[in-house]
Amino acid sequence: MHSSPLMALLGDLLHLLPVVILLAKLWRTRSCSGISGKSQILYAFVFSAQVLDVYGTSSLGSNPPWMRVSLVLASYLIIFLIYGPYRKTYDRDQDVLFNEFLVLPCFVLALFATEGSSSPEHVLLAFAALLEIVAIVPQLELLCGVQSVDNYVVSYLVSLGLYRTVFILTWALQAREFVALPIVVSFVQILLFVVAFLRVFSLKQSKEKVPYDVVE
């Protein structure tokens, strides 16, 4: 069984949606509050690795070329806006998770996952796939520390979860060979999103000193 063109198109649109939501937030609110710059740096690397997969041999490079380029350009624009024009609104004190603690373990695991391969490209793509699992962690850490977050950020997280869900469904419909790495990436990411939303819900219901409120 193969995935329909409609499912593939839906997956492509959902891949773009989180980036579009962030750009819309930055443009309309003139603020990057609630957005982790460190997460965006990690995602920019992942998107850059997709561009390097010229022949689409990796699950990371399954998107059409125009989308890969669009994601890279948009991700670096977001980083520029966070650390440039809107840096005064950046939640620097809450975005404190060191990326090195995420990057180094992913690189070591990528070396083990590609053991026996002499291609640096394979190592890079495996590293990017693993990095994609944890790229959202700084964002989740930031959300647990801020007092409020707008609906753009909530929509951003929801769209990321939807994209990964559609990714798994598309893979199931294709019914080809089992490729463990991207499927594990997707399930772990969805689990992280579920934990994050449960945490958000518990904070909203509690009377803690620093509650989590959704701002219109």
Tab-separated table of C-alpha atoms in Angstrom:
chain	number	residue	atom	x	y	z
A	1	MET	CA	0.000	0.000	0.000
A	2	HIS	CA	1.278	3.473	-0.862
A	3	SER	CA	0.452	6.819	0.636
A	4	SER	CA	-1.820	9.005	-1.453
A	5	PRO	CA	-0.652	12.295	-2.959
A	6	LEU	CA	-3.147	13.996	-0.639
A	7	MET	CA	-1.457	12.511	2.420
A	8	ALA	CA	1.958	13.541	1.111
A	9	LEU	CA	0.699	17.077	0.472
A	10	LEU	CA	-0.806	17.231	3.959
A	11	GLY	CA	2.517	16.162	5.447
A	12	ASP	CA	4.376	18.831	3.469
A	13	LEU	CA	1.972	21.558	4.559
A	14	LEU	CA	2.149	20.479	8.199
A	15	HIS	CA	5.938	20.573	7.993
A	16	LEU	CA	5.767	24.208	6.916
A	17	LEU	CA	2.987	25.181	9.317
A	18	PRO	CA	5.072	25.466	12.542
A	19	VAL	CA	7.539	27.799	10.837
A	20	VAL	CA	4.717	29.886	9.365
A	21	ILE	CA	3.104	30.173	12.807
A	22	LEU	CA	6.334	31.422	14.368
A	23	LEU	CA	6.871	33.954	11.592
A	24	ALA	CA	3.269	35.132	12.006
A	25	LYS	CA	3.794	35.579	15.740
A	26	LEU	CA	6.990	37.554	15.228
A	27	TRP	CA	5.407	39.722	12.553
A	28	ARG	CA	2.104	40.464	14.314
A	29	THR	CA	3.258	40.759	17.937
A	30	ARG	CA	6.741	42.185	17.325
A	31	SER	CA	7.837	39.887	20.134
A	32	CYS	CA	9.672	36.579	20.474
A	33	SER	CA	8.458	35.907	24.019
A	34	GLY	CA	7.739	32.243	24.619
A	35	ILE	CA	10.022	31.117	21.784
A	36	SER	CA	13.241	29.261	22.552
A	37	GLY	CA	16.068	30.585	20.414
A	38	LYS	CA	18.095	27.499	21.277
A	39	SER	CA	15.421	25.193	19.889
A	40	GLN	CA	15.321	27.241	16.698
A	41	ILE	CA	19.099	26.908	16.284
A	42	LEU	CA	18.802	23.128	16.552
A	43	TYR	CA	15.956	23.021	14.032
A	44	ALA	CA	17.956	25.212	11.647
A	45	PHE	CA	20.716	22.606	11.674
A	46	VAL	CA	18.225	19.805	11.016
A	47	PHE	CA	16.705	21.687	8.074
A	48	SER	CA	20.180	22.427	6.716
A	49	ALA	CA	20.979	18.714	6.796
A	50	GLN	CA	17.852	18.054	4.734
A	51	VAL	CA	19.188	20.318	2.000
A	52	LEU	CA	22.470	18.396	1.950
A	53	ASP	CA	20.584	15.158	1.216
A	54	VAL	CA	20.489	15.956	-2.496
A	55	TYR	CA	19.169	12.584	-3.651
A	56	GLY	CA	16.564	12.195	-0.917
A	57	THR	CA	18.123	8.958	0.294
A	58	SER	CA	17.288	9.681	3.908
A	59	SER	CA	13.927	10.028	5.583
A	60	LEU	CA	15.086	13.502	6.505
A	61	GLY	CA	15.267	14.436	2.868
A	62	SER	CA	11.834	13.205	1.834
A	63	ASN	CA	10.495	16.727	1.339
A	64	PRO	CA	10.615	18.375	-2.108
A	65	PRO	CA	13.651	20.633	-2.741
A	66	TRP	CA	11.636	23.870	-2.670
A	67	MET	CA	10.377	23.017	0.809
A	68	ARG	CA	13.836	22.168	2.115
A	69	VAL	CA	15.177	25.517	0.949
A	70	SER	CA	12.123	27.357	2.315
A	71	LEU	CA	12.517	25.741	5.739
A	72	VAL	CA	16.200	26.643	5.908
A	73	LEU	CA	15.644	30.273	4.925
A	74	ALA	CA	12.689	30.660	7.285
A	75	SER	CA	14.519	29.056	10.217
A	76	TYR	CA	17.505	31.383	9.885
A	77	LEU	CA	15.156	34.358	9.547
A	78	ILE	CA	13.493	33.349	12.821
A	79	ILE	CA	16.886	33.103	14.534
A	80	PHE	CA	17.868	36.525	13.195
A	81	LEU	CA	14.648	38.096	14.486
A	82	ILE	CA	14.993	36.485	17.924
A	83	TYR	CA	18.594	37.535	18.495
A	84	GLY	CA	18.340	40.754	16.477
A	85	PRO	CA	15.363	43.137	16.277
A	86	TYR	CA	13.280	41.410	18.982
A	87	ARG	CA	16.070	40.465	21.378
A	88	LYS	CA	14.631	42.697	24.130
A	89	THR	CA	11.539	40.467	24.276
A	90	TYR	CA	13.548	37.223	24.313
A	91	ASP	CA	13.054	35.101	27.450
A	92	ARG	CA	16.792	34.745	27.937
A	93	ASP	CA	16.581	33.933	31.634
A	94	GLN	CA	14.257	30.980	30.953
A	95	ASP	CA	16.009	29.690	27.819
A	96	VAL	CA	18.900	28.293	29.832
A	97	LEU	CA	19.310	24.707	28.626
A	98	PHE	CA	22.770	24.262	27.104
A	99	ASN	CA	22.547	22.844	23.582
A	100	GLU	CA	25.879	21.105	24.104
A	101	PHE	CA	24.163	18.656	26.476
A	102	LEU	CA	21.857	17.670	23.609
A	103	VAL	CA	24.239	17.866	20.649
A	104	LEU	CA	27.122	15.770	21.958
A	105	PRO	CA	25.083	12.654	22.923
A	106	CYS	CA	23.277	12.794	19.563
A	107	PHE	CA	26.589	12.900	17.717
A	108	VAL	CA	27.948	9.908	19.629
A	109	LEU	CA	24.753	7.931	18.995
A	110	ALA	CA	24.919	8.846	15.297
A	111	LEU	CA	28.411	7.367	15.092
A	112	PHE	CA	27.142	4.107	16.581
A	113	ALA	CA	24.031	4.099	14.376
A	114	THR	CA	26.132	4.449	11.211
A	115	GLU	CA	28.934	2.114	12.273
A	116	GLY	CA	30.435	0.537	9.185
A	117	SER	CA	29.448	3.401	6.902
A	118	SER	CA	32.272	5.380	5.333
A	119	SER	CA	30.004	8.200	4.161
A	120	PRO	CA	30.156	11.416	6.217
A	121	GLU	CA	26.760	12.299	4.750
A	122	HIS	CA	25.162	9.250	6.377
A	123	VAL	CA	26.653	10.201	9.739
A	124	LEU	CA	25.447	13.788	9.350
A	125	LEU	CA	21.907	12.742	8.434
A	126	ALA	CA	21.723	10.267	11.316
A	127	PHE	CA	22.981	12.995	13.639
A	128	ALA	CA	20.330	15.395	12.347
A	129	ALA	CA	17.581	12.779	12.776
A	130	LEU	CA	18.596	12.206	16.386
A	131	LEU	CA	18.936	15.925	16.975
A	132	GLU	CA	15.395	16.397	15.718
A	133	ILE	CA	14.176	14.294	18.650
A	134	VAL	CA	15.612	16.645	21.252
A	135	ALA	CA	15.375	19.966	19.389
A	136	ILE	CA	12.074	20.718	21.112
A	137	VAL	CA	13.483	20.146	24.626
A	138	PRO	CA	14.793	23.729	25.142
A	139	GLN	CA	11.364	25.006	24.074
A	140	LEU	CA	9.608	22.783	26.615
A	141	GLU	CA	12.080	23.828	29.305
A	142	LEU	CA	11.371	27.486	28.561
A	143	LEU	CA	7.596	26.960	28.741
A	144	CYS	CA	7.917	25.545	32.239
A	145	GLY	CA	9.665	28.712	33.391
A	146	VAL	CA	7.622	31.530	31.892
A	147	GLN	CA	4.495	32.975	33.468
A	148	SER	CA	2.512	33.351	30.260
A	149	VAL	CA	2.565	32.300	26.636
A	150	ASP	CA	0.413	33.348	23.715
A	151	ASN	CA	-1.732	31.180	21.475
A	152	TYR	CA	0.837	31.332	18.690
A	153	VAL	CA	3.291	29.278	20.734
A	154	VAL	CA	0.607	26.774	21.735
A	155	SER	CA	-0.419	26.453	18.073
A	156	TYR	CA	3.238	25.968	17.172
A	157	LEU	CA	3.544	22.984	19.498
A	158	VAL	CA	0.265	21.495	18.290
A	159	SER	CA	1.337	21.778	14.645
A	160	LEU	CA	4.644	20.053	15.375
A	161	GLY	CA	2.779	17.179	17.005
A	162	LEU	CA	0.365	16.935	14.080
A	163	TYR	CA	3.222	16.845	11.591
A	164	ARG	CA	4.877	13.933	13.351
A	165	THR	CA	1.561	12.080	13.614
A	166	VAL	CA	0.967	12.427	9.870
A	167	PHE	CA	4.562	11.320	9.265
A	168	ILE	CA	3.890	8.031	11.062
A	169	LEU	CA	0.589	7.510	9.231
A	170	THR	CA	2.262	8.160	5.877
A	171	TRP	CA	4.987	5.646	6.658
A	172	ALA	CA	2.377	3.038	7.670
A	173	LEU	CA	0.483	3.529	4.396
A	174	GLN	CA	3.644	3.130	2.348
A	175	ALA	CA	4.210	-0.323	3.906
A	176	ARG	CA	7.683	-0.733	2.525
A	177	GLU	CA	10.645	-1.651	4.710
A	178	PHE	CA	10.834	-0.710	8.359
A	179	VAL	CA	13.215	2.215	8.881
A	180	ALA	CA	13.694	2.393	12.618
A	181	LEU	CA	15.358	5.765	13.071
A	182	PRO	CA	12.699	8.143	11.685
A	183	ILE	CA	9.877	6.169	13.314
A	184	VAL	CA	11.593	6.250	16.700
A	185	VAL	CA	12.190	9.978	16.194
A	186	SER	CA	8.496	10.552	15.564
A	187	PHE	CA	7.202	8.494	18.484
A	188	VAL	CA	9.639	10.066	20.953
A	189	GLN	CA	8.767	13.560	19.757
A	190	ILE	CA	5.035	12.912	20.069
A	191	LEU	CA	5.643	11.559	23.578
A	192	LEU	CA	7.518	14.750	24.456
A	193	PHE	CA	4.614	16.841	23.196
A	194	VAL	CA	2.110	14.795	25.218
A	195	VAL	CA	4.208	15.230	28.359
A	196	ALA	CA	4.482	18.955	27.654
A	197	PHE	CA	0.737	19.402	27.263
A	198	LEU	CA	0.081	17.408	30.436
A	199	ARG	CA	2.559	19.632	32.236
A	200	VAL	CA	0.889	22.755	30.862
A	201	PHE	CA	-2.528	21.487	31.938
A	202	SER	CA	-1.307	20.689	35.448
A	203	LEU	CA	0.259	24.137	35.794
A	204	LYS	CA	-2.954	25.812	34.670
A	205	GLN	CA	-4.956	23.871	37.234
A	206	SER	CA	-2.557	24.354	40.116
A	207	LYS	CA	-2.089	27.329	42.396
A	208	GLU	CA	1.666	27.398	42.075
A	209	LYS	CA	3.551	30.633	42.421
A	210	VAL	CA	4.343	30.755	38.704
A	211	PRO	CA	1.202	29.648	36.852
A	212	TYR	CA	1.001	29.002	33.134
A	213	ASP	CA	-1.619	31.188	31.477
A	214	VAL	CA	-2.580	31.247	27.839
A	215	VAL	CA	-2.712	34.837	26.635
A	216	GLU	CA	-5.032	35.822	23.847
